[in-house]
Amino acid sequence: MADFDPTPPAEAVDEVRHRWHESTDTFGRVYDTILGITDPTPYSEIAEIADCSPNAAKKHLERLAEMGIVRADRESRPARYERNDGYLEWQEASRLAQELSLEEIIERVRRLEDRQDEFEERFETTDPASVSVFDQDDHDLIHERMDAISEWQSIDRDIRLYDLARQLVQNDGHLLPA
């Protein structure tokens, strides 16, 4: 049986990039690129990925920074940019607040908190980051713990998002009462 290579053929990647380039304007490509970047990255690297000039990338990144979507480190040379995860969480919470009723949000948080309590009891801590996944000798147990910690961290994030959505619903789209 032949080994499976998960890497797509270069031709397929080139075709997707070509369609992306043809169907998306420069601003859209810079926006898509920055959403996929997790570390501060020089605008020239972002330009390369977005298939545009460094000047165009920098112009659009500055616009995205003004909008709060991107964080800019202009002190570094060259300037570095990264997505603003807080902005993305705000967008997600706003979407939840529009789609769900207050009761649905509260019920979802209750279920998430119940699941969170199960993890806290299982690992005897309230902080998933304090749990070592590698203190097991068995590969399957390590993998199981990694999955559990990942799920627990997702639950913590979801609780924050739904709580933010609850505040938005309760305060007519604002975090604090008017």
Coordinates of C-alpha atoms in Angstrom, one line a residue:
M1 CA 0.0 0.0 0.0
A2 CA 1.4 3.4 -1.0
D3 CA 2.0 6.1 1.6
F4 CA -0.5 8.9 1.5
D5 CA 1.1 12.3 0.9
P6 CA -1.3 15.0 2.3
T7 CA 0.5 17.8 0.4
P8 CA -1.6 18.8 -2.6
P9 CA 0.2 18.8 -6.0
A10 CA 1.8 22.2 -6.9
E11 CA -0.4 22.5 -9.9
A12 CA -3.5 22.4 -7.7
V13 CA -2.1 25.0 -5.3
D14 CA -1.2 27.2 -8.3
E15 CA -4.7 26.9 -9.7
V16 CA -6.3 27.9 -6.4
R17 CA -4.0 30.8 -6.0
H18 CA -4.8 31.9 -9.5
R19 CA -8.5 31.8 -9.0
W20 CA -8.1 33.6 -5.6
H21 CA -6.0 36.3 -7.4
E22 CA -8.6 36.7 -10.2
S23 CA -11.7 36.7 -8.0
T24 CA -10.4 38.9 -5.1
D25 CA -9.1 42.4 -5.1
T26 CA -5.9 43.4 -3.4
F27 CA -7.6 44.6 -0.3
G28 CA -9.5 41.3 0.0
R29 CA -6.3 39.3 -0.5
V30 CA -4.4 41.3 2.2
Y31 CA -7.4 40.9 4.5
D32 CA -7.6 37.1 3.9
T33 CA -3.8 36.8 4.4
I34 CA -3.7 38.7 7.7
L35 CA -6.6 36.6 9.1
G36 CA -4.4 33.5 8.6
I37 CA -1.3 35.0 10.2
T38 CA -0.8 34.3 13.9
D39 CA 2.6 36.1 14.6
P40 CA 3.7 39.6 13.9
T41 CA 4.8 39.6 10.2
P42 CA 6.6 42.1 8.0
Y43 CA 4.3 43.7 5.5
S44 CA 6.6 42.5 2.7
E45 CA 5.9 38.9 3.6
I46 CA 2.2 39.6 3.7
A47 CA 2.5 41.2 0.3
E48 CA 4.2 38.1 -1.1
I49 CA 1.4 35.8 0.2
A50 CA -1.3 38.2 -0.9
D51 CA 0.4 38.5 -4.3
C52 CA 0.6 42.3 -4.3
S53 CA 3.2 45.0 -4.0
P54 CA 4.7 45.7 -0.6
N55 CA 3.4 49.3 -0.8
A56 CA -0.2 48.1 -1.5
A57 CA 0.0 45.6 1.3
K58 CA 1.2 48.3 3.7
K59 CA -1.5 50.7 2.7
H60 CA -4.2 48.1 3.2
L61 CA -2.7 46.9 6.5
E62 CA -2.7 50.4 7.8
R63 CA -6.4 50.8 6.8
L64 CA -7.1 47.5 8.6
A65 CA -5.2 48.7 11.7
E66 CA -7.3 51.9 11.7
M67 CA -10.4 49.6 11.6
G68 CA -9.1 47.6 14.6
I69 CA -8.8 44.3 12.6
V70 CA -5.0 44.4 12.6
R71 CA -2.5 45.3 15.2
A72 CA 0.5 47.2 13.9
D73 CA 4.0 47.3 15.4
R74 CA 5.4 50.3 13.6
E75 CA 8.4 50.5 15.9
S76 CA 9.9 47.4 14.3
R77 CA 11.8 47.7 11.1
P78 CA 10.2 46.8 8.9
A79 CA 6.7 47.3 10.4
R80 CA 5.0 44.1 11.4
Y81 CA 1.3 43.3 11.4
E82 CA -0.8 40.6 13.0
R83 CA -4.6 40.0 13.3
N84 CA -6.3 41.4 16.3
D85 CA -8.0 38.4 17.9
G86 CA -10.0 40.7 20.2
Y87 CA -11.6 42.2 17.2
L88 CA -12.5 38.8 15.8
E89 CA -14.0 37.7 19.1
W90 CA -16.0 40.9 19.2
Q91 CA -17.3 40.1 15.7
E92 CA -18.2 36.5 16.7
A93 CA -20.0 37.7 19.9
S94 CA -21.9 40.3 17.9
R95 CA -23.1 37.6 15.5
L96 CA -24.2 35.4 18.3
A97 CA -26.1 38.3 19.9
Q98 CA -28.0 38.8 16.6
E99 CA -28.8 35.2 16.0
L100 CA -29.7 33.9 19.5
S101 CA -32.2 35.0 22.1
L102 CA -31.0 35.9 25.6
E103 CA -32.5 32.6 26.9
E104 CA -30.6 30.6 24.3
I105 CA -27.3 32.3 25.2
I106 CA -27.9 31.8 28.9
E107 CA -28.7 28.1 28.4
R108 CA -25.6 27.6 26.2
V109 CA -23.4 29.2 28.9
R110 CA -24.9 27.0 31.5
R111 CA -24.1 23.8 29.4
L112 CA -20.6 25.1 28.7
E113 CA -20.0 25.9 32.4
D114 CA -21.2 22.3 33.3
R115 CA -18.6 20.9 30.9
Q116 CA -16.0 23.3 32.2
D117 CA -16.7 22.0 35.8
E118 CA -16.2 18.4 34.6
F119 CA -12.7 19.3 33.3
E120 CA -11.8 21.2 36.4
E121 CA -12.8 18.2 38.5
R122 CA -11.0 15.8 36.3
F123 CA -7.7 17.7 36.3
E124 CA -8.1 19.2 39.8
T125 CA -7.4 22.8 38.6
T126 CA -9.3 25.7 37.1
D127 CA -6.5 26.5 34.6
P128 CA -6.1 24.2 31.5
A129 CA -2.7 25.7 30.9
S130 CA -1.4 24.3 34.1
V131 CA -2.1 20.7 33.0
S132 CA 0.9 18.7 31.7
V133 CA -0.1 16.4 28.8
F134 CA 3.2 14.7 28.7
D135 CA 3.3 13.2 32.2
Q136 CA 1.9 10.0 30.7
D137 CA 4.0 7.1 29.3
D138 CA 1.3 5.9 26.8
H139 CA 1.0 7.7 23.5
D140 CA -2.8 7.2 23.4
L141 CA -3.1 8.7 26.9
I142 CA -1.0 11.7 25.9
H143 CA -3.2 12.2 22.8
E144 CA -6.4 11.9 24.9
R145 CA -5.1 14.5 27.3
M146 CA -4.2 16.8 24.5
D147 CA -7.7 16.5 23.0
A148 CA -9.2 17.1 26.5
I149 CA -7.1 20.2 27.1
S150 CA -7.9 21.6 23.7
E151 CA -11.6 21.1 24.2
W152 CA -11.4 22.7 27.6
Q153 CA -9.6 25.8 26.2
S154 CA -12.3 26.0 23.5
I155 CA -15.0 25.9 26.1
D156 CA -13.3 28.7 28.0
R157 CA -13.2 30.8 24.8
D158 CA -16.8 30.0 24.1
I159 CA -17.9 31.0 27.6
R160 CA -16.2 34.4 27.0
L161 CA -17.9 34.8 23.6
Y162 CA -21.4 33.9 24.9
D163 CA -21.0 36.0 27.9
L164 CA -20.0 39.0 25.7
A165 CA -23.0 38.2 23.5
R166 CA -25.3 38.1 26.6
Q167 CA -24.0 41.6 27.6
L168 CA -24.6 42.9 24.0
V169 CA -28.2 41.5 24.0
Q170 CA -29.0 42.8 27.5
N171 CA -27.6 46.3 26.7
D172 CA -29.0 46.9 23.2
G173 CA -25.7 46.2 21.4
H174 CA -23.4 47.8 24.0
L175 CA -21.2 46.2 26.6
L176 CA -22.3 48.6 29.3
P177 CA -25.9 49.8 30.1
A178 CA -26.6 53.2 28.6

